[in-house]
C-alpha cells in the first residue's frame, strides 16, 4: 500500500496493535444475557460480597422481608431461594449488607416467577437514606432471566437487599446473586482499559531513508483530522444566521441532530401545507461543513407534540396522514441522513397506539423500512439509563418493545437501533446503573447511541456531564454520542455549552477538554529513537502524519493515515512515501 508524498526519502512502518493497561484491579464484566435459560449460570464475580450467592448452603445469609414466606428449593440439582405467600409488592427475600459511600456497586441475579406475568421484578436496597432501585427484569415462568443493575449510596451503613413485584400472586425465585464493589479508581481503570481496547490502537512508525536506513531524531507529529467515533451536538435554525455560532459549532462537531426543524409539527404546521425550507437550509449547512445528520423525528408519541390539526382526524384519516408524513420526510432526506428516529418516546407515551391500535409503532417501522431501508432506524427514549425508578422505560421494557417491533411481519430485516436520550437530573449520576443498563441493552446486538445527552442545571452540572460522558464514551457498545445543547439567545433547553458571545461555559470547557483528550484538535508529537521508531496510542480515525527531517531543506511532509481497530495478530504494514 502506498501513501503519496512530496518526495521518496522516507518509509513508514506502521503497526496497529491492541494495548491494554496494566491494572491490578478486578476487571469489569460487561456481559449480560436477555435469554431465558433452563438453569442460571454461576454468579458474576463469584457473588462478590453476597453471602451464599448460589444457595448451596441452604438459607444461610438470607431472611424474610415483609410478610412473605421464604423457602429453599432444589430442581434438577440447582438450588435457589423462593419468596411465596406474598401479600404486598415488597414481600420478599432479604440479605443485610454493609454499603460504603465511596464504592460503586454492580449487581446481578437470575430471577424466575411461578407463573406468567408482565409485571417486572425489581431489585431494591433499603439504605439509611432511602430506597435505591438497582435494576429490574420482566421475568418469565419455567426459565431464568438475568437482572443486571447497579447502585451507589450517599452514606455508608447497613442496607437490606430485597426484591419487589407489584404482582403479589407470583412467587419470586432468585439464584446466582452477585454484588461487587469497586473503588472509584478501579471504576476509572475499567474505562481506561475499555478505551484502549475498543477506541484506540497502538501505532508504530519508523522513519527510514531511501536506502532503508533508520532516521533517528526525526520529529513526527500526528494530527487527527476526522475521528471514527461520532461525537456531536444538536443544533437549531439559529445557526443559519449567526456566524459566531457556525464557527464555534463547525470547529468541534462532525455529527448533529436538528432540535425541532425536522419534526412533523415543523414540516406540516397545517394539513397539506408542507414546509421543508428551514430543514433544507440546515441540511445544506451540514453538508458544507462535513457534518453528518441524524433524522429526528418522524413521529412523536407525546400528544403535546403532535401537530394540532391531527387531533381532529378519524382513525382512517390519521393512518393516511401518518403514511403521507413518513414517506414525505423519509423520501426527501433519504441518503442525506445517517439515522432516523422513527418513533420518539413510545415507552412513555402512546398517542398513535391509542388512535391506531397497539401495533402502530411496529407498522411505522415497517413503512420506514420500505421508505429508507438502508438507513438505521432508531427507537428513541428517555430514562432508560438515567433513572432506575422509572418502570416505563427500564432496559427490560425497552427490549420488550424492540422485540415487539422486530417480530412484526415484514420487520425481520429492519436495521433497528437503540437511542438513549440521556436527559440526566441534577442528582449525582448512578454510573453503575448506566453501565449495567447498557450491558443489558447490548445483548440485543443492535447499534446503541446516546442521542440527547444533557444535565439539569446545578452547581455540579459540568462535573456530572464529564462523569457521564466518560462513562458512555468508554462503554464498548456505544457507537455515537449527541449532546442536547442547541444554542438559543433566550437560553437552551436544559444545558448550554456557551454564553451568547460563544465563550465556553464550564460545560463547554468539559466538551473541549474531552475532544482534545479523545484525539480531536490535538497534535501528539515526539522524536524518533536511535532506530528511527516512534510509537503512540491513537484513537481510531483519519490522521495527517508530518515528518520533519532536519537534514533536508523543506522536508516537512504531510501524509494521510487511517487508524482502525485491527486484529492483534496483524503483521506490520510497510507504507512507502513516494512522490
Coordinates of C-alpha atoms in Angstrom, one line a residue:
X1 CA 0.0 0.0 0.0
X2 CA 1.4 3.4 -0.9
X3 CA 0.9 6.8 0.6
X4 CA 1.8 9.6 -1.8
X5 CA 4.0 12.3 -0.5
X6 CA 6.2 15.1 -2.0
X7 CA 9.5 13.1 -2.1
X8 CA 10.6 9.5 -1.7
X9 CA 13.1 9.8 1.0
X10 CA 11.2 8.2 3.8
X11 CA 9.5 4.9 4.6
X12 CA 6.8 4.5 7.2
X13 CA 6.5 1.2 9.1
X14 CA 3.0 1.1 10.7
X15 CA 1.6 -1.5 13.0
X16 CA -1.8 -1.5 14.7
X17 CA -2.0 -3.4 18.0
X18 CA -4.3 -3.7 20.9
X19 CA -2.8 -2.3 24.0
X20 CA -4.4 -2.9 27.4
X21 CA -3.5 -1.0 30.5
X22 CA -1.7 -3.0 33.2
X23 CA -4.1 -2.6 36.1
X24 CA -4.3 -4.9 39.0
X25 CA -7.9 -4.1 39.8
X26 CA -10.6 -6.7 39.2
X27 CA -11.9 -6.4 35.6
X28 CA -15.5 -5.4 35.0
X29 CA -17.7 -8.0 33.4
X30 CA -19.7 -6.3 30.6
X31 CA -21.6 -9.4 29.8
X32 CA -25.4 -9.6 30.2
X33 CA -28.0 -12.1 28.9
X34 CA -31.5 -11.5 27.7
X35 CA -32.1 -15.2 27.1
X36 CA -34.3 -17.2 29.4
X37 CA -32.3 -20.2 30.5
X38 CA -33.3 -23.6 32.0
X39 CA -30.7 -23.1 34.7
X40 CA -28.9 -19.9 35.8
X41 CA -25.1 -19.6 35.2
X42 CA -22.7 -19.0 38.0
X43 CA -22.9 -15.6 39.7
X44 CA -20.7 -12.8 38.3
X45 CA -17.6 -12.2 40.4
X46 CA -18.4 -15.3 42.4
X47 CA -21.2 -13.4 44.1
X48 CA -18.9 -10.6 45.3
X49 CA -19.9 -9.7 48.8
X50 CA -23.2 -11.6 48.8
X51 CA -23.3 -14.5 51.4
X52 CA -24.3 -17.8 49.9
X53 CA -24.9 -16.4 46.4
X54 CA -25.7 -19.8 44.8
X55 CA -27.9 -21.0 47.7
X56 CA -25.7 -24.1 48.1
X57 CA -25.8 -23.6 51.9
X58 CA -29.5 -23.6 52.4
X59 CA -30.8 -20.2 53.6
X60 CA -27.6 -19.1 55.2
X61 CA -27.4 -15.3 55.0
X62 CA -30.9 -14.9 53.8
X63 CA -34.1 -13.9 55.6
X64 CA -37.6 -12.7 55.1
X65 CA -38.5 -9.1 54.0
X66 CA -42.1 -8.1 54.9
X67 CA -44.6 -10.9 55.4
X68 CA -43.5 -13.3 52.7
X69 CA -42.6 -16.9 53.4
X70 CA -39.2 -18.0 52.3
X71 CA -38.2 -21.4 51.2
X72 CA -35.1 -23.2 49.9
X73 CA -35.8 -25.4 46.9
X74 CA -33.9 -27.6 44.5
X75 CA -34.7 -28.6 40.9
X76 CA -32.5 -30.9 38.8
X77 CA -29.6 -30.3 41.1
X78 CA -30.0 -26.5 41.1
X79 CA -30.6 -24.8 44.5
X80 CA -32.4 -21.5 44.8
X81 CA -34.5 -19.3 47.1
X82 CA -38.2 -18.6 46.9
X83 CA -40.5 -16.0 48.3
X84 CA -44.1 -17.1 48.3
X85 CA -47.4 -16.3 50.0
X86 CA -46.8 -12.7 49.2
X87 CA -49.5 -10.1 50.1
X88 CA -47.6 -6.9 49.4
X89 CA -45.3 -5.9 46.5
X90 CA -42.3 -5.8 48.8
X91 CA -42.9 -9.1 50.5
X92 CA -39.7 -11.0 49.5
X93 CA -36.4 -12.5 50.5
X94 CA -33.7 -10.3 52.0
X95 CA -30.0 -10.1 52.9
X96 CA -28.3 -7.4 55.0
X97 CA -25.2 -5.9 53.5
X98 CA -22.8 -3.1 54.5
X99 CA -22.5 -0.5 51.7
X100 CA -19.8 2.2 51.5
X101 CA -20.4 5.7 50.2
X102 CA -17.2 5.8 48.2
X103 CA -17.8 2.5 46.4
X104 CA -19.6 1.7 43.1
X105 CA -21.6 -1.5 43.1
X106 CA -22.6 -3.7 40.2
X107 CA -25.4 -6.1 40.9
X108 CA -26.8 -9.1 39.1
X109 CA -29.1 -12.0 39.8
X110 CA -31.2 -14.6 38.0
X111 CA -34.9 -14.4 38.5
X112 CA -37.9 -16.7 37.8
X113 CA -41.6 -16.3 38.7
X114 CA -44.1 -19.0 39.4
X115 CA -46.5 -18.2 36.6
X116 CA -46.6 -15.8 33.6
X117 CA -46.6 -12.1 34.5
X118 CA -45.8 -9.0 32.6
X119 CA -45.0 -7.2 35.8
X120 CA -41.3 -6.6 36.4
X121 CA -39.3 -7.8 39.4
X122 CA -37.1 -5.0 40.8
X123 CA -34.0 -5.3 43.0
X124 CA -34.2 -2.7 45.8
X125 CA -31.7 -1.8 48.5
X126 CA -33.2 -0.3 51.7
X127 CA -30.5 2.1 52.9
X128 CA -30.1 4.6 55.7
X129 CA -31.2 7.4 53.4
X130 CA -33.9 5.7 51.4
X131 CA -34.7 3.1 48.9
X132 CA -32.4 2.6 45.9
X133 CA -33.6 0.8 42.8
X134 CA -30.7 -1.2 41.4
X135 CA -32.5 -2.7 38.3
X136 CA -35.5 -4.6 37.0
X137 CA -36.4 -7.5 34.7
X138 CA -39.6 -8.9 33.2
X139 CA -39.1 -12.4 34.5
X140 CA -40.6 -15.5 32.9
X141 CA -42.1 -18.8 34.0
X142 CA -40.2 -22.1 33.6
X143 CA -36.8 -20.4 32.9
X144 CA -34.4 -18.0 34.4
X145 CA -33.9 -14.3 33.4
X146 CA -30.9 -12.2 34.2
X147 CA -31.4 -8.9 36.1
X148 CA -28.4 -6.7 35.9
X149 CA -28.1 -3.3 37.6
X150 CA -26.0 -1.2 39.9
X151 CA -26.0 1.5 42.6
X152 CA -24.2 3.9 44.7
X153 CA -25.2 5.3 48.1
X154 CA -24.8 8.7 49.6
X155 CA -24.0 7.4 53.1
X156 CA -22.2 4.4 54.4
X157 CA -24.1 1.9 56.5
X158 CA -26.1 -1.3 56.7
X159 CA -28.5 -1.8 53.8
X160 CA -31.0 -4.5 53.0
X161 CA -31.4 -6.1 49.6
X162 CA -34.9 -7.4 48.6
X163 CA -37.0 -7.9 45.5
X164 CA -40.3 -6.4 44.6
X165 CA -43.1 -7.2 42.2
X166 CA -46.5 -5.5 42.1
X167 CA -48.0 -8.8 41.1
X168 CA -48.4 -10.3 44.5
X169 CA -49.7 -13.5 43.1
X170 CA -46.3 -14.6 41.8
X171 CA -43.6 -16.4 43.7
X172 CA -40.2 -14.8 43.3
X173 CA -37.4 -17.2 42.7
X174 CA -33.8 -16.0 42.9
X175 CA -30.4 -17.6 42.3
X176 CA -26.8 -16.7 41.4
X177 CA -26.9 -13.4 43.2
X178 CA -23.9 -11.0 43.0
X179 CA -23.0 -7.6 44.4
X180 CA -19.5 -6.5 43.5
X181 CA -18.0 -3.2 44.9
X182 CA -15.4 -1.2 43.0
X183 CA -13.4 1.8 44.1
X184 CA -13.6 5.0 42.1
X185 CA -10.0 4.3 40.9
X186 CA -10.9 0.8 39.8
X187 CA -14.0 2.1 38.0
X188 CA -11.9 4.6 36.2
X189 CA -9.4 1.9 35.3
X190 CA -12.3 0.0 33.6
X191 CA -13.0 3.0 31.4
X192 CA -9.3 3.3 30.5
X193 CA -9.0 -0.3 29.7
X194 CA -12.1 -0.3 27.5
X195 CA -10.9 2.8 25.6
X196 CA -7.5 1.3 25.0
X197 CA -9.1 -2.0 23.7
X198 CA -12.0 -0.6 21.8
X199 CA -11.4 3.0 20.8
X200 CA -7.6 3.1 20.3
X201 CA -4.7 1.3 18.6
X202 CA -1.0 1.5 19.1
X203 CA 0.8 3.0 16.1
X204 CA 4.4 2.2 15.5
X205 CA 6.2 4.4 12.9
X206 CA 9.7 4.1 11.6
X207 CA 11.3 6.7 9.5
X208 CA 14.0 5.5 7.1
X209 CA 15.7 7.0 4.1
X210 CA 15.5 5.8 0.5
X211 CA 18.0 3.0 1.3
X212 CA 16.1 1.7 4.3
X213 CA 18.4 3.2 6.9
X214 CA 16.7 4.4 10.1
X215 CA 16.4 8.2 10.6
X216 CA 17.0 9.0 14.3
X217 CA 15.9 12.3 15.9
X218 CA 13.2 13.0 13.3
X219 CA 10.2 14.8 14.6
X220 CA 6.9 13.2 13.9
X221 CA 3.6 14.8 14.6
X222 CA 0.2 13.1 14.1
X223 CA -2.9 15.3 13.8
X224 CA -6.4 13.8 13.9
X225 CA -8.4 15.1 11.0
X226 CA -11.6 13.0 11.4
X227 CA -12.4 10.8 14.4
X228 CA -14.0 7.5 13.8
X229 CA -16.3 7.8 16.8
X230 CA -19.2 10.1 16.1
X231 CA -19.4 12.8 18.8
X232 CA -21.6 15.7 18.2
X233 CA -24.2 18.2 19.4
X234 CA -27.7 19.1 18.4
X235 CA -28.3 22.4 16.6
X236 CA -31.2 24.6 15.6
X237 CA -32.1 27.2 13.0
X238 CA -30.2 29.9 14.8
X239 CA -27.1 28.6 13.2
X240 CA -28.2 29.7 9.8
X241 CA -27.9 33.4 10.5
X242 CA -25.2 33.5 13.2
X243 CA -21.6 33.3 12.0
X244 CA -20.2 33.0 15.5
X245 CA -22.5 30.0 16.2
X246 CA -21.4 28.5 12.9
X247 CA -17.7 28.9 13.6
X248 CA -18.0 27.6 17.2
X249 CA -20.0 24.6 16.1
X250 CA -18.2 23.6 12.9
X251 CA -14.8 23.7 14.6
X252 CA -15.9 21.0 17.0
X253 CA -18.5 18.6 15.8
X254 CA -18.9 16.1 12.9
X255 CA -22.4 14.9 13.6
X256 CA -25.7 16.6 14.7
X257 CA -29.4 16.3 15.2
X258 CA -31.9 19.1 14.5
X259 CA -33.7 20.3 17.6
X260 CA -37.2 20.8 16.1
X261 CA -36.8 21.5 12.4
X262 CA -37.4 18.0 11.1
X263 CA -40.4 17.2 13.3
X264 CA -43.9 16.8 11.9
X265 CA -45.3 20.0 13.5
X266 CA -42.4 22.0 11.9
X267 CA -42.7 20.4 8.4
X268 CA -46.5 20.4 8.2
X269 CA -47.9 23.0 10.6
X270 CA -51.3 22.8 8.8
X271 CA -52.7 19.9 6.9
X272 CA -51.5 19.6 3.4
X273 CA -49.1 22.5 3.6
X274 CA -45.6 21.1 3.9
X275 CA -42.6 23.3 4.5
X276 CA -39.1 21.9 4.5
X277 CA -37.3 25.2 3.8
X278 CA -35.6 25.5 7.2
X279 CA -34.6 21.9 7.4
X280 CA -33.3 22.1 3.8
X281 CA -31.1 25.0 4.7
X282 CA -29.8 23.2 7.8
X283 CA -29.0 20.1 5.8
X284 CA -27.1 22.3 3.3
X285 CA -25.1 23.9 6.1
X286 CA -24.2 20.5 7.5
X287 CA -23.1 19.2 4.1
X288 CA -20.9 22.3 3.6
X289 CA -19.1 21.6 6.8
X290 CA -18.9 17.8 6.5
X291 CA -21.3 17.3 9.4
X292 CA -23.5 14.1 9.4
X293 CA -27.2 14.5 10.3
X294 CA -29.5 12.2 12.3
X295 CA -33.1 12.4 11.2
X296 CA -35.2 13.5 14.2
X297 CA -38.0 12.6 14.3
X298 CA -40.6 11.1 12.1
X299 CA -43.3 10.6 14.8
X300 CA -43.5 11.7 18.5
X301 CA -45.9 9.7 20.7
X302 CA -46.3 12.6 23.2
X303 CA -49.7 14.1 22.5
X304 CA -48.4 17.6 23.3
X305 CA -46.1 17.5 20.3
X306 CA -48.4 16.1 17.6
X307 CA -49.5 18.8 15.1
X308 CA -52.7 20.4 16.4
X309 CA -54.7 19.6 13.2
X310 CA -54.1 15.9 13.7
X311 CA -56.3 15.6 16.8
X312 CA -59.5 16.1 14.8
X313 CA -58.8 13.3 12.3
X314 CA -60.6 10.0 12.3
X315 CA -58.7 6.7 12.6
X316 CA -58.7 6.2 8.8
X317 CA -57.7 9.9 8.2
X318 CA -54.9 9.7 10.8
X319 CA -53.5 6.5 9.2
X320 CA -53.5 8.2 5.8
X321 CA -51.9 11.4 7.2
X322 CA -49.2 9.4 9.1
X323 CA -48.3 7.4 6.0
X324 CA -48.0 10.6 4.0
X325 CA -45.9 12.2 6.7
X326 CA -43.5 9.2 6.9
X327 CA -42.9 8.8 3.2
X328 CA -42.7 12.5 2.6
X329 CA -39.9 13.2 5.1
X330 CA -38.0 10.0 4.6
X331 CA -38.1 10.1 0.8
X332 CA -37.0 13.7 0.9
X333 CA -33.9 13.2 3.1
X334 CA -33.1 9.6 2.1
X335 CA -29.4 9.4 1.6
X336 CA -28.8 12.7 3.4
X337 CA -29.1 11.4 7.0
X338 CA -27.3 8.6 8.8
X339 CA -30.2 7.6 11.0
X340 CA -33.9 8.0 11.6
X341 CA -35.6 8.4 15.0
X342 CA -38.8 6.8 13.6
X343 CA -40.9 6.7 16.7
X344 CA -40.0 9.0 19.6
X345 CA -40.7 8.1 23.2
X346 CA -43.2 5.2 22.6
X347 CA -42.5 3.7 26.0
X348 CA -43.8 6.7 28.0
X349 CA -46.5 7.8 25.5
X350 CA -48.9 6.1 23.2
X351 CA -50.8 8.7 21.1
X352 CA -50.7 6.6 17.9
X353 CA -51.3 3.3 19.7
X354 CA -54.4 4.8 21.3
X355 CA -55.6 6.1 17.9
X356 CA -54.5 3.4 15.5
X357 CA -54.1 0.3 17.6
X358 CA -51.4 -1.4 19.7
X359 CA -49.2 -2.3 16.6
X360 CA -48.9 1.3 15.4
X361 CA -45.2 1.6 16.2
X362 CA -44.4 -1.7 14.5
X363 CA -46.4 -0.6 11.5
X364 CA -44.4 2.7 11.3
X365 CA -41.1 0.8 11.3
X366 CA -42.5 -1.4 8.6
X367 CA -43.3 1.7 6.5
X368 CA -39.9 3.2 7.3
X369 CA -38.1 0.1 6.1
X370 CA -39.9 0.5 2.8
X371 CA -39.1 4.2 2.6
X372 CA -35.5 4.1 3.6
X373 CA -34.4 0.6 4.5
X374 CA -30.7 1.3 4.0
X375 CA -30.6 3.8 6.9
X376 CA -30.6 2.7 10.6
X377 CA -34.0 3.1 12.3
X378 CA -33.9 4.0 15.9
X379 CA -36.3 3.8 18.8
X380 CA -35.6 6.9 21.0
X381 CA -36.4 7.0 24.7
X382 CA -35.6 8.7 28.0
X383 CA -34.9 7.4 31.5
X384 CA -33.6 4.0 30.3
X385 CA -30.2 4.8 31.8
X386 CA -30.9 8.0 33.7
X387 CA -33.5 6.9 36.2
X388 CA -33.7 3.5 37.8
X389 CA -37.1 4.2 39.3
X390 CA -38.9 4.8 36.0
X391 CA -40.5 1.5 35.4
X392 CA -41.9 2.5 32.0
X393 CA -38.5 2.6 30.3
X394 CA -36.2 0.1 32.0
X395 CA -33.8 -1.8 29.8
X396 CA -36.2 -4.8 30.1
X397 CA -39.2 -2.7 29.0
X398 CA -37.1 -1.2 26.1
X399 CA -36.1 -4.6 24.9
X400 CA -39.6 -5.8 25.1
X401 CA -40.8 -3.1 22.8
X402 CA -37.9 -3.5 20.5
X403 CA -38.7 -7.2 20.2
X404 CA -42.3 -6.5 19.5
X405 CA -41.3 -4.2 16.6
X406 CA -38.8 -6.6 15.2
X407 CA -41.2 -9.6 15.3
X408 CA -43.9 -7.8 13.3
X409 CA -44.3 -9.3 9.9
X410 CA -42.0 -7.6 7.4
X411 CA -39.7 -6.1 10.0
X412 CA -37.4 -9.1 10.3
X413 CA -34.6 -7.4 8.4
X414 CA -35.2 -3.9 9.6
X415 CA -32.0 -2.1 10.6
X416 CA -33.1 -1.3 14.1
X417 CA -31.1 0.5 16.7
X418 CA -31.4 1.8 20.3
X419 CA -31.4 5.5 21.0
X420 CA -30.9 6.6 24.6
X421 CA -31.9 10.2 25.1
X422 CA -29.9 10.6 28.4
X423 CA -31.5 13.7 30.0
X424 CA -30.0 13.5 33.4
X425 CA -31.3 15.2 36.5
X426 CA -29.1 17.3 38.9
X427 CA -28.5 14.2 41.1
X428 CA -25.2 12.5 41.1
X429 CA -25.2 10.1 38.2
X430 CA -25.5 6.5 39.1
X431 CA -22.6 5.2 36.9
X432 CA -23.1 1.5 37.8
X433 CA -26.7 1.6 36.7
X434 CA -25.7 3.4 33.5
X435 CA -23.1 0.9 32.7
X436 CA -25.2 -2.2 33.5
X437 CA -28.2 -0.9 31.7
X438 CA -26.1 -0.5 28.5
X439 CA -24.7 -4.0 29.1
X440 CA -28.3 -5.4 29.1
X441 CA -29.3 -3.4 26.0
X442 CA -26.2 -4.5 24.2
X443 CA -27.4 -8.1 24.4
X444 CA -29.9 -7.3 21.7
X445 CA -27.0 -6.9 19.3
X446 CA -28.2 -3.7 17.6
X447 CA -26.3 -0.3 17.5
X448 CA -26.7 1.9 20.6
X449 CA -26.3 5.7 20.5
X450 CA -26.6 8.3 23.2
X451 CA -28.9 10.7 21.4
X452 CA -29.8 13.7 23.5
X453 CA -27.3 14.0 26.4
X454 CA -27.7 16.8 28.9
X455 CA -27.7 17.5 32.6
X456 CA -30.1 19.7 34.6
X457 CA -28.7 23.0 35.9
X458 CA -26.9 22.6 39.3
X459 CA -23.6 23.6 40.9
X460 CA -22.1 20.3 39.8
X461 CA -23.5 20.3 36.2
X462 CA -20.1 20.4 34.5
X463 CA -18.6 17.7 36.6
X464 CA -21.7 15.5 36.3
X465 CA -21.5 16.0 32.5
X466 CA -17.9 14.9 32.4
X467 CA -18.6 11.8 34.5
X468 CA -21.4 10.7 32.2
X469 CA -19.5 11.5 29.0
X470 CA -16.5 9.4 30.2
X471 CA -18.8 6.6 31.2
X472 CA -20.7 6.3 28.0
X473 CA -17.8 7.0 25.7
X474 CA -15.8 4.2 27.3
X475 CA -18.6 1.6 27.0
X476 CA -17.6 -0.8 24.2
X477 CA -21.2 -0.9 22.8
X478 CA -21.9 2.8 22.5
X479 CA -21.4 3.8 18.8
X480 CA -22.1 7.5 19.0
X481 CA -22.9 10.5 21.3
X482 CA -25.0 13.6 20.6
X483 CA -25.1 16.3 23.3
X484 CA -28.5 18.1 23.5
X485 CA -27.4 21.7 23.8
X486 CA -28.6 23.7 20.7
X487 CA -27.9 27.4 21.3
X488 CA -30.7 29.9 21.7
X489 CA -30.3 33.5 22.8
X490 CA -33.0 33.1 25.4
X491 CA -31.4 30.0 26.8
X492 CA -31.0 26.4 25.9
X493 CA -33.4 23.5 26.6
X494 CA -31.7 22.5 29.8
X495 CA -28.0 22.9 29.3
X496 CA -25.9 25.4 27.3
X497 CA -22.3 24.9 26.4
X498 CA -21.6 28.6 25.6
X499 CA -22.9 32.1 26.5
X500 CA -24.4 34.4 23.9
X501 CA -21.0 35.5 22.9
X502 CA -19.9 31.9 22.3
X503 CA -17.5 31.9 25.1
X504 CA -17.5 28.5 26.7
X505 CA -19.4 27.9 29.9
X506 CA -17.9 25.2 32.3
X507 CA -19.9 22.6 30.4
X508 CA -18.3 23.7 27.1
X509 CA -14.9 23.5 28.7
X510 CA -15.6 19.9 29.6
X511 CA -16.5 19.2 26.0
X512 CA -13.4 20.8 24.6
X513 CA -11.2 19.0 27.2
X514 CA -12.6 15.7 26.2
X515 CA -12.4 16.4 22.5
X516 CA -8.7 17.1 23.0
X517 CA -8.3 14.1 25.2
X518 CA -10.0 11.9 22.6
X519 CA -7.7 13.0 19.9
X520 CA -9.7 15.6 18.0
X521 CA -7.9 19.0 17.9
X522 CA -4.8 17.5 19.4
X523 CA -1.3 17.1 17.9
X524 CA 0.8 14.5 19.6
X525 CA 4.5 14.5 18.5
X526 CA 7.8 13.0 19.5
X527 CA 11.3 12.4 18.2
X528 CA 12.2 9.1 16.7
X529 CA 14.7 6.9 18.7
X530 CA 18.1 5.7 17.6
X531 CA 16.4 3.1 15.3
X532 CA 14.1 5.7 13.8
X533 CA 11.0 4.5 15.7
X534 CA 8.1 6.4 17.2
X535 CA 5.1 4.9 19.0
X536 CA 1.8 6.3 20.0
X537 CA -1.6 5.1 21.2
X538 CA -4.2 6.8 18.9
X539 CA -7.9 7.0 18.8
X540 CA -9.4 5.5 15.7
X541 CA -9.8 7.9 12.9
X542 CA -8.0 9.7 10.0
X543 CA -4.8 11.5 10.7
X544 CA -2.2 13.6 9.0
X545 CA 1.4 12.5 9.7
X546 CA 4.0 15.1 9.4
X547 CA 7.7 14.1 9.4
X548 CA 10.3 16.8 9.6
X549 CA 13.9 15.8 8.6
X550 CA 16.2 18.5 9.8
X551 CA 19.0 17.4 7.5
X552 CA 16.9 18.1 4.4
X553 CA 15.7 21.5 3.3
X554 CA 11.8 21.8 3.1
X555 CA 11.4 18.2 4.3
X556 CA 8.3 18.7 6.3
X557 CA 5.8 16.1 4.8
X558 CA 2.1 15.6 5.3
X559 CA 0.7 12.1 4.8
X560 CA -2.8 10.6 5.4
X561 CA -3.1 7.7 7.8
X562 CA -6.1 5.8 8.9
X563 CA -6.1 4.2 12.4
X564 CA -8.7 1.5 12.8
X565 CA -9.5 -1.4 15.1
X566 CA -7.5 -4.4 13.9
X567 CA -6.5 -7.8 15.0
X568 CA -3.7 -8.1 17.4
X569 CA -2.1 -10.7 15.2
X570 CA -2.0 -8.4 12.1
X571 CA 1.5 -8.3 10.5
X572 CA 3.3 -4.9 10.3
X573 CA 2.2 -2.9 7.2
X574 CA 5.0 -1.2 5.3
X575 CA 3.9 2.1 3.8
X576 CA 6.2 3.8 1.2
X577 CA 6.1 7.6 0.9
X578 CA 6.5 8.4 -2.7
X579 CA 6.1 11.4 -4.9

